[in-house]
Coordinates of C-alpha atoms and ligand atoms in Angstrom, one line a residue:
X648 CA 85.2 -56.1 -4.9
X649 CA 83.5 -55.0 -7.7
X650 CA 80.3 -54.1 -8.1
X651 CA 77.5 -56.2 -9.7
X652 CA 74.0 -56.5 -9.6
X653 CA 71.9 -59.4 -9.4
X654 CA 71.5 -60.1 -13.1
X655 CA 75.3 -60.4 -13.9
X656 CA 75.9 -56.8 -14.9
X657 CA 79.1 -54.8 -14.3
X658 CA 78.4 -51.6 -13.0
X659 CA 81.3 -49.3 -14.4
X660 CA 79.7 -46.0 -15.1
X661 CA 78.6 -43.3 -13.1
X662 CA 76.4 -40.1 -13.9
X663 CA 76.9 -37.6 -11.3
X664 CA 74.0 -34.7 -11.6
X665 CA 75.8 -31.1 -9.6
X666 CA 72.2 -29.3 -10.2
X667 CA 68.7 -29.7 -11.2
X668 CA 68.9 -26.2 -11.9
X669 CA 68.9 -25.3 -15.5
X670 CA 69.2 -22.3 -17.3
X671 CA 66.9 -23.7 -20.6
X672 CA 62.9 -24.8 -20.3
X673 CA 63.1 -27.4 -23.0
X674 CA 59.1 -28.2 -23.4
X675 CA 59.7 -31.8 -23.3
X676 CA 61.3 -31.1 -20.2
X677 CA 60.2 -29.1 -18.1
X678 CA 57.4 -27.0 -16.7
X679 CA 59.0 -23.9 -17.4
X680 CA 59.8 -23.4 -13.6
X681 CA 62.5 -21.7 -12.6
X682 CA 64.0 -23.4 -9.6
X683 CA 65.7 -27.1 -8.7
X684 CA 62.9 -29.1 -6.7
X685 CA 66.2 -30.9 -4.7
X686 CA 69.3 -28.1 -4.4
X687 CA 72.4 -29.9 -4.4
X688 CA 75.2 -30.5 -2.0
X689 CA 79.2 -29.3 -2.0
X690 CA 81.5 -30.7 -4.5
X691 CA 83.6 -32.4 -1.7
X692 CA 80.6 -34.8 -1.0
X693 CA 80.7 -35.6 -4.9
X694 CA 83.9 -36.5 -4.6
X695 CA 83.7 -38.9 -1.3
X696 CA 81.0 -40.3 -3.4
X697 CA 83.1 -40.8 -6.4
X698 CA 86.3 -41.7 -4.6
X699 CA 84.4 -44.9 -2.9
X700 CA 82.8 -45.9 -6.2
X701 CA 85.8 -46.0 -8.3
X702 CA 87.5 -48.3 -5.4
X703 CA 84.3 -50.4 -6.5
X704 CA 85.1 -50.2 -10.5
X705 CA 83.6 -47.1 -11.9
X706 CA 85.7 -46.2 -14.6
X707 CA 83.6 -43.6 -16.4
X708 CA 82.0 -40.5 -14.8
X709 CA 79.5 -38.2 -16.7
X710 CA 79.0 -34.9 -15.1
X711 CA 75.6 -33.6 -15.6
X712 CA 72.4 -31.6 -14.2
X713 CA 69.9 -29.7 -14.9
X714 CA 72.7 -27.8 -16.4
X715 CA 75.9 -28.7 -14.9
X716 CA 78.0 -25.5 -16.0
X717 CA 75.6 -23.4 -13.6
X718 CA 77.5 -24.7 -10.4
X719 CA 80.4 -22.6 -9.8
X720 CA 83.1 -23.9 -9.3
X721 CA 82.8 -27.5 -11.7
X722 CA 86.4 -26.9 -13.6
X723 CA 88.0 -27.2 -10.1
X724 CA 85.7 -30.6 -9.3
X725 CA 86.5 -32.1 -12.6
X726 CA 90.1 -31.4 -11.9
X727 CA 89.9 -33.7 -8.7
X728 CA 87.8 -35.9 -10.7
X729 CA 90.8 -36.4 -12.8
X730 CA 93.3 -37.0 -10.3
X731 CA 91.3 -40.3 -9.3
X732 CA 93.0 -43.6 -10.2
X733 CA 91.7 -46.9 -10.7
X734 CA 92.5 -49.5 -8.0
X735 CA 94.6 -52.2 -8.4
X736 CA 96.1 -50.4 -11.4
X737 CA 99.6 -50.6 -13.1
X738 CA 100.1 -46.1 -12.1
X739 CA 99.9 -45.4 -16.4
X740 CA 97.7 -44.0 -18.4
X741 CA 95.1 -46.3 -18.3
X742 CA 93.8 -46.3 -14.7
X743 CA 92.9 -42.5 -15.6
X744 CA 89.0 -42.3 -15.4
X745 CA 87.2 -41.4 -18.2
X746 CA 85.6 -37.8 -17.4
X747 CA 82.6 -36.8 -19.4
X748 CA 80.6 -34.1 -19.6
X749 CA 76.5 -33.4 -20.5
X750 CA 75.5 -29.9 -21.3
X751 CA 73.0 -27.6 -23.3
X752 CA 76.2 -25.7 -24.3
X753 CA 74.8 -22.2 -23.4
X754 CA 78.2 -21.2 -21.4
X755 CA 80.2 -24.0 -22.9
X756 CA 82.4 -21.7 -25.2
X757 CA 84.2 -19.8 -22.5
X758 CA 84.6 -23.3 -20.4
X759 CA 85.6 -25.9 -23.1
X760 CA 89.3 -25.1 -22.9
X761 CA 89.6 -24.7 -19.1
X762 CA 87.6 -27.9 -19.0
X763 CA 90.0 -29.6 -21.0
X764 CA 92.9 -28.2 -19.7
X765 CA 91.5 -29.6 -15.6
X766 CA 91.4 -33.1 -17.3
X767 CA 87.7 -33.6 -18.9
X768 CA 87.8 -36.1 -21.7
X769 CA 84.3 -35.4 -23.8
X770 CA 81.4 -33.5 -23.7
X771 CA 77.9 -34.2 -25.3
X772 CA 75.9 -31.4 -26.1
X773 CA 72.6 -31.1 -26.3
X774 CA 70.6 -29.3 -29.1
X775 CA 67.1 -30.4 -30.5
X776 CA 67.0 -28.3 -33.9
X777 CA 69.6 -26.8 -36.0
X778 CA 67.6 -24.0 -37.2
X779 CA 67.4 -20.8 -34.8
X780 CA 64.2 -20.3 -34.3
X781 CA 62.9 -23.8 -34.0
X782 CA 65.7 -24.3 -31.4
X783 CA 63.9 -20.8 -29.3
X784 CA 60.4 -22.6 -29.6
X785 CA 61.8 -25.8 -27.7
X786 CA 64.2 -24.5 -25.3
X787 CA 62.2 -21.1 -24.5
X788 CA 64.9 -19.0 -24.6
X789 CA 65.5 -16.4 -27.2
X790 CA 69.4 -16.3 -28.8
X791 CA 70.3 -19.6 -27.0
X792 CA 71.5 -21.1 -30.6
X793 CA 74.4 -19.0 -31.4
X794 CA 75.5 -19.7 -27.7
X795 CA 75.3 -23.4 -28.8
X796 CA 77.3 -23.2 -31.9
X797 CA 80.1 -21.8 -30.2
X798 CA 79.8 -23.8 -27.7
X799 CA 80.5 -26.8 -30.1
X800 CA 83.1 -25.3 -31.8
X801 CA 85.0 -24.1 -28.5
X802 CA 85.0 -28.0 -27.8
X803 CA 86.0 -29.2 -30.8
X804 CA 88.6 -26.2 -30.9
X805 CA 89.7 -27.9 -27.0
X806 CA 89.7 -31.0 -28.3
X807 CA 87.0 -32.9 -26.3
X808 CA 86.9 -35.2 -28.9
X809 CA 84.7 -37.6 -29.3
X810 CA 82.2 -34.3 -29.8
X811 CA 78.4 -36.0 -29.6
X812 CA 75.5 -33.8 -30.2
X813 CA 72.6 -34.9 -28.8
X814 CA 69.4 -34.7 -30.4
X815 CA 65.5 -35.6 -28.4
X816 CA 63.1 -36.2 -31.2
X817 CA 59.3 -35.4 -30.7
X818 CA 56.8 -36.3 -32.9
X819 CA 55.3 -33.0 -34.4
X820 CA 58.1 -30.9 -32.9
X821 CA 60.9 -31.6 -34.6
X822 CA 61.3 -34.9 -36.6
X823 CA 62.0 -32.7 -39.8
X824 CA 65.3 -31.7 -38.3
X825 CA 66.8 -35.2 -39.2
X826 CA 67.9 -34.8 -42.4
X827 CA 69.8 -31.2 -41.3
X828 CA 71.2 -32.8 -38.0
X829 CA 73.1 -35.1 -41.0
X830 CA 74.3 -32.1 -42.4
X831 CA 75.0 -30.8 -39.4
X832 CA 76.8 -33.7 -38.8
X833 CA 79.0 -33.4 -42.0
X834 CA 79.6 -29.7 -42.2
X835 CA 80.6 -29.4 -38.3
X836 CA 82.6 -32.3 -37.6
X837 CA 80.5 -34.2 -34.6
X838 CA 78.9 -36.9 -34.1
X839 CA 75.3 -36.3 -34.2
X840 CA 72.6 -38.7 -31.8
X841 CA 69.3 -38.9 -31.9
X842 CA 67.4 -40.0 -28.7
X843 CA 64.3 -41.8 -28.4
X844 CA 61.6 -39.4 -26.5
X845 CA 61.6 -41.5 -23.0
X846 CA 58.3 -41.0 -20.9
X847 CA 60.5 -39.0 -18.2
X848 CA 59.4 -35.2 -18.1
X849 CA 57.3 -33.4 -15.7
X850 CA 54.2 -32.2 -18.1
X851 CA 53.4 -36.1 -19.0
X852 CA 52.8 -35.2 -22.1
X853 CA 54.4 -38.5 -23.6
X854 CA 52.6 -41.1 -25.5
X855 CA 53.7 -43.6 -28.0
X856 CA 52.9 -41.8 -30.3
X857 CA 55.2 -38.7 -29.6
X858 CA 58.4 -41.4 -30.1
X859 CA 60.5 -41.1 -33.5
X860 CA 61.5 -44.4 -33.3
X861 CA 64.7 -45.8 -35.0
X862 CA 64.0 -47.1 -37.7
X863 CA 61.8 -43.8 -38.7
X864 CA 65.0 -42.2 -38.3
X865 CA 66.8 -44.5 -40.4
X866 CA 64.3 -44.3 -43.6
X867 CA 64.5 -40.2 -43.4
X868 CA 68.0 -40.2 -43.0
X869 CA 68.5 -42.2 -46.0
X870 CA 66.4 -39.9 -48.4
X871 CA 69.1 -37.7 -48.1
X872 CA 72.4 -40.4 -48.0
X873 CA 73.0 -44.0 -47.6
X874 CA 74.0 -44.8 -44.1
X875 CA 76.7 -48.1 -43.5
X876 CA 76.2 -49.3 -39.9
X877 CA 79.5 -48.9 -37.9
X878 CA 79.9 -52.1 -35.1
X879 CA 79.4 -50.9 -31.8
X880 CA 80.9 -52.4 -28.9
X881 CA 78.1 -54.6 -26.6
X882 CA 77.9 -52.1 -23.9
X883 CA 77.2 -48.4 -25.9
X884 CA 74.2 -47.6 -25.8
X885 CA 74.2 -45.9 -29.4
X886 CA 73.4 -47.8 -32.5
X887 CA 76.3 -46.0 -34.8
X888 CA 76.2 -45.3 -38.4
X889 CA 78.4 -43.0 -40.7
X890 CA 77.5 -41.8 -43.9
X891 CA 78.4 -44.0 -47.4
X892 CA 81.1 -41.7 -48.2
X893 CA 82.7 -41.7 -45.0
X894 CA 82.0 -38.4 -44.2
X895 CA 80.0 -37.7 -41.1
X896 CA 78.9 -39.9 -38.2
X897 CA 75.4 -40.6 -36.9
X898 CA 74.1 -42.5 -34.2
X899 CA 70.6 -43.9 -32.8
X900 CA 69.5 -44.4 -28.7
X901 CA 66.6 -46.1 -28.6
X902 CA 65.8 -47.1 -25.5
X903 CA 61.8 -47.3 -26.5
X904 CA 61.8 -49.4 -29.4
X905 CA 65.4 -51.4 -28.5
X906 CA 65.8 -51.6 -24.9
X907 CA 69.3 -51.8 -23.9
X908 CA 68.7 -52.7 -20.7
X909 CA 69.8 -56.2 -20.7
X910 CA 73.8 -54.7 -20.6
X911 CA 73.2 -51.9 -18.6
X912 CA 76.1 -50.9 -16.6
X913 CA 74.9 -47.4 -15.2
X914 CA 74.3 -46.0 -11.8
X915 CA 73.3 -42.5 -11.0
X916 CA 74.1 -40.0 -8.3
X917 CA 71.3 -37.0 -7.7
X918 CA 71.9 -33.7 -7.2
X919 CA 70.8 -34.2 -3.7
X920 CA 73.0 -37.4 -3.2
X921 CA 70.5 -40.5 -3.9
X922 CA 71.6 -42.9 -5.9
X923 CA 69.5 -44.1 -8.2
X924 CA 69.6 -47.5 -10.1
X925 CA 67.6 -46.6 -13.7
X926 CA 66.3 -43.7 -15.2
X927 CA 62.8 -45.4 -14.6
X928 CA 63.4 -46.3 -10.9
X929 CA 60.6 -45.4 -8.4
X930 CA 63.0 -45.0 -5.5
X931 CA 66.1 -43.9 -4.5
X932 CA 68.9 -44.8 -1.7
X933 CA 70.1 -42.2 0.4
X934 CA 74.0 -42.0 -0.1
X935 CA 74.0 -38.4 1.4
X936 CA 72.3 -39.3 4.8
X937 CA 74.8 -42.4 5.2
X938 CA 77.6 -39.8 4.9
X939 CA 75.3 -36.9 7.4
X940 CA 75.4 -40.4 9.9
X941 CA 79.2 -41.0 10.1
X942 CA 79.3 -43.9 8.1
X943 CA 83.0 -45.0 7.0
X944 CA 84.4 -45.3 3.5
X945 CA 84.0 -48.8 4.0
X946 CA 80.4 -48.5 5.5
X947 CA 79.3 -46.3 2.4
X948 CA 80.6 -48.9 0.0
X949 CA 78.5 -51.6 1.7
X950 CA 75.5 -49.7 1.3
X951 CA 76.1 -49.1 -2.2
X952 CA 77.2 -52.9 -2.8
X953 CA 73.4 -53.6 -0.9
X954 CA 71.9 -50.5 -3.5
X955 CA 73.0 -52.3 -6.5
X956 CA 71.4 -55.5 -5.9
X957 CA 68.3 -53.8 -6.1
X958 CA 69.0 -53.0 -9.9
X959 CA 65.9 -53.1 -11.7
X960 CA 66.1 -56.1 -14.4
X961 CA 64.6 -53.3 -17.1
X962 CA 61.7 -50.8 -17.8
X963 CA 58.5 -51.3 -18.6
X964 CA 57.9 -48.6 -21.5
X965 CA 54.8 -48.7 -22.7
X966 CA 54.1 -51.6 -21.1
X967 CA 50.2 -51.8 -19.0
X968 CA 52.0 -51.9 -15.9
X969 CA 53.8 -48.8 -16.9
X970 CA 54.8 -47.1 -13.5
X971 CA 56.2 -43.1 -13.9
X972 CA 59.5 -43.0 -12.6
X973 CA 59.7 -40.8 -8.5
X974 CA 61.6 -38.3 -10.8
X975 CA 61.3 -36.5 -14.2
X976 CA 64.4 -36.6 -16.4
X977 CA 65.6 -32.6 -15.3
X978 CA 65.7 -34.3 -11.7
X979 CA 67.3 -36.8 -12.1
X980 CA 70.3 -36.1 -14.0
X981 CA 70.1 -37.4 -17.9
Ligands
SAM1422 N1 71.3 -29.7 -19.2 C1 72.1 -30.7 -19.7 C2 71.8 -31.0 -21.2 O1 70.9 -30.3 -21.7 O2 72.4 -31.8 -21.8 C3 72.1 -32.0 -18.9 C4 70.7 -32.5 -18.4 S1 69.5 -32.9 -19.6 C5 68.2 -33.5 -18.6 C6 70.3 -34.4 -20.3 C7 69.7 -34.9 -21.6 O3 68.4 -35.5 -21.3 C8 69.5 -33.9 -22.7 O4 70.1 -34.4 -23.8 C9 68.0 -33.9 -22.8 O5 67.6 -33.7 -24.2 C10 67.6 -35.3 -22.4 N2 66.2 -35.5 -22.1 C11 65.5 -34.8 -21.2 N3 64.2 -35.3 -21.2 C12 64.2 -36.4 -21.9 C13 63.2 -37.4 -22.3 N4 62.0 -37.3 -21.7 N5 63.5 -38.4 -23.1 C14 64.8 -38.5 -23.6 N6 65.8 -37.6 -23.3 C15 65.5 -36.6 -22.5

């Protein structure tokens, strides 16, 4: 039985957050506290987890945190990840599950290869200014940039191909970094993404105002190069553009001014086992405390077959009946 929500939609990906620890104090963020608000449990209830929801159709799982290369110990879960199969499958190549990865990149460049090698497929890495010291001033830690870098060259070097680099555009912060992030883009060989500032971090800082919307993004970029939109399959998330003489891939998320929600096919596990059913969701199901009671394989998929009715049709951005989500972004597991 698969699993779909009330609207129609598919649910076939699932983000799994290991921590909500991290190691960087991004000022869109986070408060600049140092410790994770819900802990996190052992990797072997991750994987029950994981095992139950691929039986239900999951075929893509993101690891991700806080900063999921702080738990010890995650090259060993990704390479049981990996040795999930899809059900029903024909035993080739495609009922492997696609295994992705979100990071900052601070420790990526000694873990890329043995990522790779334990059967991860991509990585995104995140990184909100290309110049050093404008990349200090957001994440709050001095000398984080060069960690970066090679970080995303160690990747590409492993190939966890596609290599996305993920960039959170405030207003004011660091909307001049477009134009270098299409540099960037060119001279490094990734694909570069710029994110829509969602109203989802702990100092409530966000306004309407704060967003670099799309279409901003689009005008700046193409001071510097015409862009040629790329088709993008129904499903991603990323508007996708490459650069007029094919050299150098962009893309847009813009979940504030072009909801996506309508072909949302996302659930996500906490660090502290709930699941949650959208980023702006303000509950969560306890998956964890149905496992602490006993329940069965079977009994756990029933509960999460009940959770994903609940699906929220979308989210009310900016809207007046604008309600702030029960968790901020670091919590939650972006
Ligand atoms: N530590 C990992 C990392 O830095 O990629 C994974 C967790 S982090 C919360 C995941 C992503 O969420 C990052 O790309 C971060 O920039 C993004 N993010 C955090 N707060 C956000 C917000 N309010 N709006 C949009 N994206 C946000």
């Amino acid at each position: 039985m698969l699993l779909r929500d009330k609207f129609g939609r598919y649910i076939t990906d699932l983000r799994i957050s290991i921590t909500d620890r991290c190691n960087y104090k991004c000022v869109y963020c986070r408060t600049g506290n140092e410790g994770a608000l819900y802990g996190d449990l052992p990797f072997a209830d991750y994987l029950r987890m994981a095992r139950v929801l691929v039986a239900l159709g999951i075929t893509k799982i993101r690891l991700t945190g806080g900063e999921p290369l702080l738990r010890k110990g995650v090259i060993d879960f990704v390479r049981e990840l990996s040795q999930l199969r899809r059900p029903n499958g024909s035993g080739n190549s495609a009922d492997v599950l696609d295994i992705a990865l979100t990071t900052n990149g601070h420790l990526l460049a000694d873990l890329a290869q043995p990522l790779k090698s334990a059967g991860l497929s991509r990585v995104t890495v995140s990184m909100d200014a290309v110049d050093p010291d404008r990349f200090t001033r957001i994440t709050r830690v001095p000398g984080g940039f060069d960690h970066v870098l090679a970080g995303i060259r160690a990747a590409r070097r492993a190939g966890l191909w596609p290599l996305k680099v993920n960039c959170v555009l405030m207003r004011g912060f660091n909307e001049d970094q477009i134009i270098p992030f299409g540099m960037f883009a060119r001279e490094e060989g990734v694909i570069v993404r710029f994110i829509e500032f969602m109203p989802l971090e702990e100092e409530r800082t966000w306004s309407p105002a704060t967003v670099v919307t799309l279409d901003e993004i689009l005008s700046r970029m193409a001071e510097y190069r015409p862009l040629v939109e790329i088709p993008h399959a129904r499903s991603e998330t990323a508007r996708r553009y490459r650069f007029d003489d094919g050299i150098g891939e962009i893309g847009i998320i813009a979940p504030v001014s072009h909801p996506f929600c309508g072909h949302c096919s996302r659930i996500r596990i906490t660090s502290d086992g709930k699941i949650r059913t959208c980023l702006f969701s303000v509950w969560d199901h306890d998956l964890h405390a149905q496992m602490q009671r006993g329940a069965s394989d079977e009994e756990l998929a029933e509960f999460i077959q009940g959770v994903v009715l609940k699906k929220e049709e979308r989210h009310h951005i900016g809207e007046p009946d604008f309600v702030p989500a029960s968790r901020t972004m670091v919590h939650i597991g972006g």
